[in-house]
PDB file of C-alpha atoms in Angstrom:
ATOM      1  CA  MET R   1      14.568   6.286  74.556  1.00  0.00           C
ATOM      2  CA  ILE R   2      15.555   7.507  71.091  1.00  0.00           C
ATOM      3  CA  CYS R   3      12.193   6.498  69.622  1.00  0.00           C
ATOM      4  CA  GLU R   4      10.165   8.040  72.416  1.00  0.00           C
ATOM      5  CA  SER R   5      12.198  11.275  72.336  1.00  0.00           C
ATOM      6  CA  TYR R   6      12.011  11.516  68.551  1.00  0.00           C
ATOM      7  CA  VAL R   7       8.234  11.006  68.476  1.00  0.00           C
ATOM      8  CA  LYS R   8       7.582  13.548  71.252  1.00  0.00           C
ATOM      9  CA  ALA R   9       9.937  16.146  69.782  1.00  0.00           C
ATOM     10  CA  MET R  10       8.554  15.864  66.258  1.00  0.00           C
ATOM     11  CA  LYS R  11       4.988  16.152  67.569  1.00  0.00           C
ATOM     12  CA  LYS R  12       6.005  19.463  69.203  1.00  0.00           C
ATOM     13  CA  CYS R  13       7.361  20.528  65.793  1.00  0.00           C
ATOM     14  CA  GLY R  14       4.055  19.653  64.098  1.00  0.00           C
ATOM     15  CA  ILE R  15       5.054  16.269  62.651  1.00  0.00           C
ATOM     16  CA  ASP R  16       2.923  13.350  63.805  1.00  0.00           C
ATOM     17  CA  ILE R  17       5.179  10.265  63.807  1.00  0.00           C
ATOM     18  CA  ILE R  18       3.199   7.014  63.962  1.00  0.00           C
ATOM     19  CA  ARG R  19       6.053   4.526  63.656  1.00  0.00           C
ATOM     20  CA  ILE R  20       9.846   4.437  63.839  1.00  0.00           C
ATOM     21  CA  ASN R  21      11.873   2.139  61.597  1.00  0.00           C
ATOM     22  CA  PHE R  22      15.588   1.507  62.073  1.00  0.00           C
ATOM     23  CA  PHE R  23      18.094   0.611  59.379  1.00  0.00           C
ATOM     24  CA  GLU R  24      21.649  -0.425  60.248  1.00  0.00           C
ATOM     25  CA  ALA R  25      23.816   0.732  57.357  1.00  0.00           C
ATOM     26  CA  GLY R  26      27.406   0.293  58.479  1.00  0.00           C
ATOM     27  CA  ASN R  27      28.320  -1.673  55.352  1.00  0.00           C
ATOM     28  CA  TRP R  28      29.301   1.529  53.511  1.00  0.00           C
ATOM     29  CA  ALA R  29      32.311   1.789  55.839  1.00  0.00           C
ATOM     30  CA  TRP R  30      33.787  -1.167  53.920  1.00  0.00           C
ATOM     31  CA  LYS R  31      34.120   0.867  50.712  1.00  0.00           C
ATOM     32  CA  PRO R  32      37.689   1.924  49.881  1.00  0.00           C
ATOM     33  CA  ASP R  33      38.517   5.589  50.462  1.00  0.00           C
ATOM     34  CA  LYS R  34      40.259   7.820  47.889  1.00  0.00           C
ATOM     35  CA  ASP R  35      43.593   6.142  48.782  1.00  0.00           C
ATOM     36  CA  GLY R  36      42.122   2.666  48.249  1.00  0.00           C
ATOM     37  CA  LYS R  37      42.131   1.830  51.975  1.00  0.00           C
ATOM     38  CA  ILE R  38      39.206   0.146  53.674  1.00  0.00           C
ATOM     39  CA  LYS R  39      37.859   2.123  56.605  1.00  0.00           C
ATOM     40  CA  LYS R  40      37.390   0.505  59.976  1.00  0.00           C
ATOM     41  CA  PRO R  41      33.684  -0.421  60.203  1.00  0.00           C
ATOM     42  CA  PHE R  42      31.619   1.282  62.876  1.00  0.00           C
ATOM     43  CA  PHE R  43      28.019   1.448  64.012  1.00  0.00           C
ATOM     44  CA  HIS R  44      25.825   3.576  61.744  1.00  0.00           C
ATOM     45  CA  GLU R  45      22.044   3.631  62.171  1.00  0.00           C
ATOM     46  CA  HIS R  46      19.293   5.388  60.202  1.00  0.00           C
ATOM     47  CA  ILE R  47      16.096   6.306  62.026  1.00  0.00           C
ATOM     48  CA  PHE R  48      13.008   6.655  59.852  1.00  0.00           C
ATOM     49  CA  GLY R  49      10.131   8.588  61.401  1.00  0.00           C
ATOM     50  CA  ARG R  50       6.994   7.425  59.591  1.00  0.00           C
ATOM     51  CA  THR R  51       3.885   9.596  59.175  1.00  0.00           C
ATOM     52  CA  MET R  52       0.407   8.934  57.803  1.00  0.00           C
ATOM     53  CA  ASN R  53       0.650  11.915  55.434  1.00  0.00           C
ATOM     54  CA  ALA R  54       4.056  11.081  53.910  1.00  0.00           C
ATOM     55  CA  LYS R  55       4.398  12.029  50.229  1.00  0.00           C
ATOM     56  CA  LYS R  56       6.936   9.239  49.562  1.00  0.00           C
ATOM     57  CA  GLN R  57       7.226   5.786  51.115  1.00  0.00           C
ATOM     58  CA  LYS R  58       3.709   6.011  52.502  1.00  0.00           C
ATOM     59  CA  TRP R  59       2.825   4.058  55.610  1.00  0.00           C
ATOM     60  CA  PRO R  60       2.841   1.053  55.838  1.00  0.00           C
ATOM     61  CA  GLU R  61       5.191   0.711  52.846  1.00  0.00           C
ATOM     62  CA  ALA R  62       8.614  -0.545  53.942  1.00  0.00           C
ATOM     63  CA  PRO R  63      11.329   2.138  53.927  1.00  0.00           C
ATOM     64  CA  TYR R  64      14.137   1.811  51.418  1.00  0.00           C
ATOM     65  CA  LEU R  65      17.099   3.885  50.226  1.00  0.00           C
ATOM     66  CA  PRO R  66      16.959   4.416  46.452  1.00  0.00           C
ATOM     67  CA  ASP R  67      20.070   5.484  44.562  1.00  0.00           C
ATOM     68  CA  LYS R  68      20.653   9.253  44.642  1.00  0.00           C
ATOM     69  CA  SER R  69      20.516   9.401  40.834  1.00  0.00           C
ATOM     70  CA  THR R  70      16.782   8.535  40.858  1.00  0.00           C
ATOM     71  CA  GLY R  71      15.780  11.982  42.145  1.00  0.00           C
ATOM     72  CA  PHE R  72      13.951  10.351  45.038  1.00  0.00           C
ATOM     73  CA  TYR R  73      15.547  12.658  47.618  1.00  0.00           C
ATOM     74  CA  GLU R  74      14.689  15.933  45.854  1.00  0.00           C
ATOM     75  CA  GLY R  75      12.719  18.124  48.233  1.00  0.00           C
ATOM     76  CA  PHE R  76      13.828  16.237  51.340  1.00  0.00           C
ATOM     77  CA  LYS R  77      14.785  18.409  54.295  1.00  0.00           C
ATOM     78  CA  PRO R  78      17.095  17.166  57.057  1.00  0.00           C
ATOM     79  CA  LEU R  79      16.346  17.766  60.700  1.00  0.00           C
ATOM     80  CA  ASN R  80      17.328  21.325  61.547  1.00  0.00           C
ATOM     81  CA  ASP R  81      19.101  22.556  64.682  1.00  0.00           C
ATOM     82  CA  GLU R  82      15.776  23.306  66.385  1.00  0.00           C
ATOM     83  CA  ASP R  83      14.491  19.769  65.691  1.00  0.00           C
ATOM     84  CA  ILE R  84      17.696  18.234  67.044  1.00  0.00           C
ATOM     85  CA  GLU R  85      17.658  20.430  70.141  1.00  0.00           C
ATOM     86  CA  CYS R  86      14.041  19.437  70.796  1.00  0.00           C
ATOM     87  CA  ILE R  87      14.983  15.727  70.571  1.00  0.00           C
ATOM     88  CA  ILE R  88      17.921  16.271  72.948  1.00  0.00           C
ATOM     89  CA  GLU R  89      15.663  18.069  75.428  1.00  0.00           C
ATOM     90  CA  GLU R  90      13.178  15.191  75.331  1.00  0.00           C
ATOM     91  CA  MET R  91      16.033  12.729  75.925  1.00  0.00           C
ATOM     92  CA  LYS R  92      17.164  14.748  78.961  1.00  0.00           C
ATOM     93  CA  ILE R  93      13.636  14.488  80.374  1.00  0.00           C
ATOM     94  CA  LEU R  94      13.332  10.757  79.648  1.00  0.00           C
ATOM     95  CA  GLU R  95      16.745   9.805  81.016  1.00  0.00           C
ATOM     96  CA  LYS R  96      15.476  10.802  84.473  1.00  0.00           C
ATOM     97  CA  GLN R  97      12.702   8.200  84.311  1.00  0.00           C
ATOM     98  CA  GLU R  98      13.222   4.963  86.184  1.00  0.00           C
ATOM     99  CA  LYS R  99      12.629   2.814  83.095  1.00  0.00           C
ATOM    100  CA  TYR R 100      15.674   4.426  81.416  1.00  0.00           C
ATOM    101  CA  ASP R 101      17.977   4.176  84.438  1.00  0.00           C
ATOM    102  CA  ILE R 102      20.993   2.140  83.322  1.00  0.00           C
ATOM    103  CA  LEU R 103      20.700   0.082  86.509  1.00  0.00           C
ATOM    104  CA  ASN R 104      17.377  -1.266  85.216  1.00  0.00           C
ATOM    105  CA  TRP R 105      18.718  -2.362  81.837  1.00  0.00           C
ATOM    106  CA  THR R 106      19.067  -6.109  81.376  1.00  0.00           C
ATOM    107  CA  ILE R 107      21.987  -6.082  78.975  1.00  0.00           C
TER     108      ILE R 107
END
């Protein structure tokens, strides 16, 4: 549902997503905090919306997360409130579909 909502919402915002890649990155929760304590690990997922006209990490190149010091992220823009609201609205539409009814899940 997340993939379908993300693709539909971004298309409405003028971004043509052709593929979604996921990256589970919960390992950073194991780093000690400022007091030297290890945080309790938790689920943390990155969702990469891939486009044909990407300027960096062009399709079908595999996504990766370079170190911040490389300058790779300069010029990147996060999803804004409008983008997020559009994704939420698409999820509200999709959750009413039979295929997303929790009773039909096989987990």
